[in-house]
Amino acid sequence: TRQLRGFTVEGRRPARQGASILHDGRIVGEVTSGSPSPTLGVPIACGYVEASLAEDAPLQVDLGRQTPDLKAHPLPFYRKDAEKVN
């Protein structure tokens, strides 16, 4: 079973749809969408990962030559009634 989760991406390069999400070098999910976030000031992504993974499990995204870390972030990323959701 997979679970939809939100992430911020370390660095400046956003993850794109279809990129593999990794845990300990093993594919555990896939990015469904990603883009720079002017509101948060970092790239953000959503993706499905194995539901058995802990929320704080160390994850990376395969961007070809780079595998930056992903940091779990609650969804939605932004609400109208708050500047930032932390």
Tab-separated table of N, CA and C in Angstrom, residues 61-68:
chain	number	residue	atom	x	y	z
A	61	VAL	N	15.518	11.617	-3.627
A	61	VAL	CA	14.851	11.555	-4.924
A	61	VAL	C	15.919	11.436	-6.006
A	62	ASP	N	15.688	10.544	-6.963
A	62	ASP	CA	16.637	10.299	-8.049
A	62	ASP	C	16.413	11.328	-9.157
A	63	LEU	N	17.355	12.282	-9.264
A	63	LEU	CA	17.277	13.312	-10.298
A	63	LEU	C	18.341	13.099	-11.369
A	64	GLY	N	18.752	11.865	-11.549
A	64	GLY	CA	19.789	11.561	-12.540
A	64	GLY	C	21.159	11.599	-11.903
A	65	ARG	N	21.857	12.712	-12.058
A	65	ARG	CA	23.198	12.845	-11.479
A	65	ARG	C	23.164	13.182	-9.996
A	66	GLN	N	22.025	13.592	-9.502
A	66	GLN	CA	21.899	13.981	-8.097
A	66	GLN	C	20.821	13.149	-7.415
A	67	THR	N	20.997	12.940	-6.111
A	67	THR	CA	19.962	12.301	-5.289
A	67	THR	C	19.798	13.121	-4.011
A	68	PRO	N	19.174	14.302	-4.122
A	68	PRO	CA	19.013	15.146	-2.941
A	68	PRO	C	18.056	14.533	-1.922
